[in-house]
GROMACS .gro file of C-alpha atoms in nm:
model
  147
    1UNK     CA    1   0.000   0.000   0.000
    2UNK     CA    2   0.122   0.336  -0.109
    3UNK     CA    3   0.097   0.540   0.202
    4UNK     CA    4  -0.008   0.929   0.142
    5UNK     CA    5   0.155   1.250   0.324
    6UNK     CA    6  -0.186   1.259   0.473
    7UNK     CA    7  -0.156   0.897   0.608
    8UNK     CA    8   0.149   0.988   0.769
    9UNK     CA    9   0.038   1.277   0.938
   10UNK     CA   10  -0.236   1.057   1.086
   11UNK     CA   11   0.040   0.818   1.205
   12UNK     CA   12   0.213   1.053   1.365
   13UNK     CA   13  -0.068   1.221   1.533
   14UNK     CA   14  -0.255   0.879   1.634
   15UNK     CA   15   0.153   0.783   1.814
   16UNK     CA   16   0.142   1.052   2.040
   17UNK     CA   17  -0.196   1.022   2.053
   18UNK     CA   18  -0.477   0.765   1.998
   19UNK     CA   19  -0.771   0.818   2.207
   20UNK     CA   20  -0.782   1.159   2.028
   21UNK     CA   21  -1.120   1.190   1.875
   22UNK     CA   22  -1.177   1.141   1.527
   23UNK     CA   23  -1.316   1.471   1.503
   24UNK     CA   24  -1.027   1.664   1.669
   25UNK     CA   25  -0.783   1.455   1.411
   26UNK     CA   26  -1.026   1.532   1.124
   27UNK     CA   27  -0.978   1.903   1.215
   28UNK     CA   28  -0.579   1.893   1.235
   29UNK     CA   29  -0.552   1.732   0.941
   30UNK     CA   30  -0.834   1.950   0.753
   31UNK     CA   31  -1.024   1.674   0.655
   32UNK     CA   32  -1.406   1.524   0.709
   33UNK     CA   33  -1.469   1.320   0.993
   34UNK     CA   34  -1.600   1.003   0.734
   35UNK     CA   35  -1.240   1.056   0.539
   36UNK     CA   36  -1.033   1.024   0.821
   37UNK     CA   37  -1.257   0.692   0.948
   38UNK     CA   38  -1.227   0.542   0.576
   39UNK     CA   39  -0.818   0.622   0.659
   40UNK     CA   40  -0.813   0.455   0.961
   41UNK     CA   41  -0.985   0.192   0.839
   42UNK     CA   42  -0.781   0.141   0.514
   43UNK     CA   43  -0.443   0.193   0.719
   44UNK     CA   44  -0.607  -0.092   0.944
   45UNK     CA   45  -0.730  -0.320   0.701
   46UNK     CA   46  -0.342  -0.292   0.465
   47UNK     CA   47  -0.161  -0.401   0.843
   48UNK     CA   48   0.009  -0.026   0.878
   49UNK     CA   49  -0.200  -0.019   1.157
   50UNK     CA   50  -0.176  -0.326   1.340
   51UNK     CA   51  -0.370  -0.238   1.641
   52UNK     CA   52  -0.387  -0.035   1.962
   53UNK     CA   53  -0.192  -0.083   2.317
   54UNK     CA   54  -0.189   0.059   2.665
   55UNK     CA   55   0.164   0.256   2.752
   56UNK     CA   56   0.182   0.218   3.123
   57UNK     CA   57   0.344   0.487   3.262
   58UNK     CA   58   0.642   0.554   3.559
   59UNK     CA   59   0.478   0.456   3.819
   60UNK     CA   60   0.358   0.121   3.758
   61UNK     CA   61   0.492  -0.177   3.930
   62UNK     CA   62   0.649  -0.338   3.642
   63UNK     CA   63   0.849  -0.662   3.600
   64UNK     CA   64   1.152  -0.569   3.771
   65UNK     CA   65   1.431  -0.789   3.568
   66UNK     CA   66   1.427  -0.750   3.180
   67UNK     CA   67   1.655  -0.921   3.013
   68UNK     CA   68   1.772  -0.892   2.605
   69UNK     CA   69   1.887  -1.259   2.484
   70UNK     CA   70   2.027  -1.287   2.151
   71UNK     CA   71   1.906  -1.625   1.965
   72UNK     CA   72   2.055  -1.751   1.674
   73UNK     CA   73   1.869  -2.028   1.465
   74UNK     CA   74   1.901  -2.305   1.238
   75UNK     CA   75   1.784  -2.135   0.942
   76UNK     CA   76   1.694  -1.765   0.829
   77UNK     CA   77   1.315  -1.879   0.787
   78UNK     CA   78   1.175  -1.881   1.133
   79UNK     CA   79   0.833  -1.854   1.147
   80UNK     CA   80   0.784  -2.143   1.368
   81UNK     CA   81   1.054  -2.000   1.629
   82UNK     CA   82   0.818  -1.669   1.599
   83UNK     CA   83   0.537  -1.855   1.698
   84UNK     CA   84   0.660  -2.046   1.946
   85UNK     CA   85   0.834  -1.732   2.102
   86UNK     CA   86   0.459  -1.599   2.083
   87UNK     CA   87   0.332  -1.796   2.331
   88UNK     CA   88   0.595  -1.754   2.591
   89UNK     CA   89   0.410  -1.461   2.833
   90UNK     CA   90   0.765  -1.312   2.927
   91UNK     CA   91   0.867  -1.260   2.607
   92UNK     CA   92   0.764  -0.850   2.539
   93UNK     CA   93   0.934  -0.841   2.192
   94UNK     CA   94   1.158  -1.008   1.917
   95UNK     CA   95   1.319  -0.856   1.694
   96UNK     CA   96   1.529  -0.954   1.364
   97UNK     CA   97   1.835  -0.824   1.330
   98UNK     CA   98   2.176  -0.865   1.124
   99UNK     CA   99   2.481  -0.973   1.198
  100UNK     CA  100   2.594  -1.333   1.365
  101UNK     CA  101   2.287  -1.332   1.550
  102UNK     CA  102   1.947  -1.360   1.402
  103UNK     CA  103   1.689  -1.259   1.663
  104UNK     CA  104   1.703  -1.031   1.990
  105UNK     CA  105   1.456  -1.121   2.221
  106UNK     CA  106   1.321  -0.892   2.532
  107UNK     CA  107   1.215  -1.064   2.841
  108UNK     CA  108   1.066  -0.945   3.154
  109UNK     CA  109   0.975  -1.139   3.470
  110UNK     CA  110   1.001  -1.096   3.850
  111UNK     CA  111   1.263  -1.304   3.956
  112UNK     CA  112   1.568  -1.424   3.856
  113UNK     CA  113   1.488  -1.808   3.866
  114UNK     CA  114   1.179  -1.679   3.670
  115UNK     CA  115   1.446  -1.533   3.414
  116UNK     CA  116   1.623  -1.859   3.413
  117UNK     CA  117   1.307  -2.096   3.369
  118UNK     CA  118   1.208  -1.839   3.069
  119UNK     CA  119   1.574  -1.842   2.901
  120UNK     CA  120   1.555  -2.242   2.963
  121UNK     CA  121   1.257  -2.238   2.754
  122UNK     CA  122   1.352  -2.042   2.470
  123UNK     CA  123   1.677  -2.289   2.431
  124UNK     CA  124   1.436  -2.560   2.422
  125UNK     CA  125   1.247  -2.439   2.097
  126UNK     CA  126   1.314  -2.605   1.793
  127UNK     CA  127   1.529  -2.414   1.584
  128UNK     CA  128   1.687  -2.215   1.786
  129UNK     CA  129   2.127  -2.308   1.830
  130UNK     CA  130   2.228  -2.095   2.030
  131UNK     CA  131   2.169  -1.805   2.272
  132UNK     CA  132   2.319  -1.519   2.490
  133UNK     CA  133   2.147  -1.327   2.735
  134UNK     CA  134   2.179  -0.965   2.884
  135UNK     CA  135   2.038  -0.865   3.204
  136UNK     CA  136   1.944  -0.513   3.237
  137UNK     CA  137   2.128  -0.325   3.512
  138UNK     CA  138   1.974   0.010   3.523
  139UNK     CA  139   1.745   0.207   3.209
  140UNK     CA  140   1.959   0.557   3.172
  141UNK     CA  141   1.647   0.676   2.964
  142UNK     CA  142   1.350   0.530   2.734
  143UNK     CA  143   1.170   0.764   2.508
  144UNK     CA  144   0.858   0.507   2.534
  145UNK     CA  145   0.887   0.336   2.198
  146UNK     CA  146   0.899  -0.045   2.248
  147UNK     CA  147   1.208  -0.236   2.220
   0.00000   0.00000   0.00000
């Protein structure tokens, strides 16, 4: 899908943003309230918007340890690893990356023998060789954006 100057506009507003009505975005973006909804819904139905999530902010109790393991797999098609990965609660995000490794993987749990049953796990998956994991020490800032 070809995505329009207007599209990205929306983007940006509905990132720092998206509870904001559809009539206040209609109105920064000097457009009808149906236009914008037949946007949304176009940028929802092509997968550029691939759905809506909850930032929790400072002061929430989060999962104290979070950990970045690097995984490297058997083969450079790896949807079953993806899957599999998907299921694993801990696991916030995985990303694909270059280099000798193939995936970076961010976990979060409570406790380090939590950490260690969740790392077990992921070396258990079929087609995943090998991994190496990085514990988190201290966040020196985070501009909100997943990782």
């Amino acid at each position: 899908m070809q995505m329009t100057d207007k599209d990205k506009q929306l983007l940006a507003l509905m990132q720092k943003n998206a509870r904001e009505s559809v009539a206040s975005l209609a109105r920064q973006l000097g457009v009808s309230r149906t236009a914008l909804q037949e946007r949304i819904q176009r940028l929802e139905t092509n997968g550029i918007i691939d759905g809506y999530a909850v930032r929790l902010g400072a002061n929430v109790n989060r999962s104290p340890i979070q950990c970045f393991t690097f995984a490297a797999l058997n083969n450079k098609n790896f949807p079953d690893v993806i899957k599999q990965l998907k299921t694993l609660t801990a696991v916030q995000a995985v990303h694909s990356i270059s280099g000798d490794w193939d995936l970076i993987i961010h976990i979060c749990t409570d406790t380090l023998e939590k950490l260690n049953a969740e790392i077990n796990k992921i070396n258990e998956l079929m087609g995943i060789v090998r991994t190496t994991s990085n514990i988190v020490m201290e966040t020196k800032f985070n501009r909100g954006a997943s990782l």
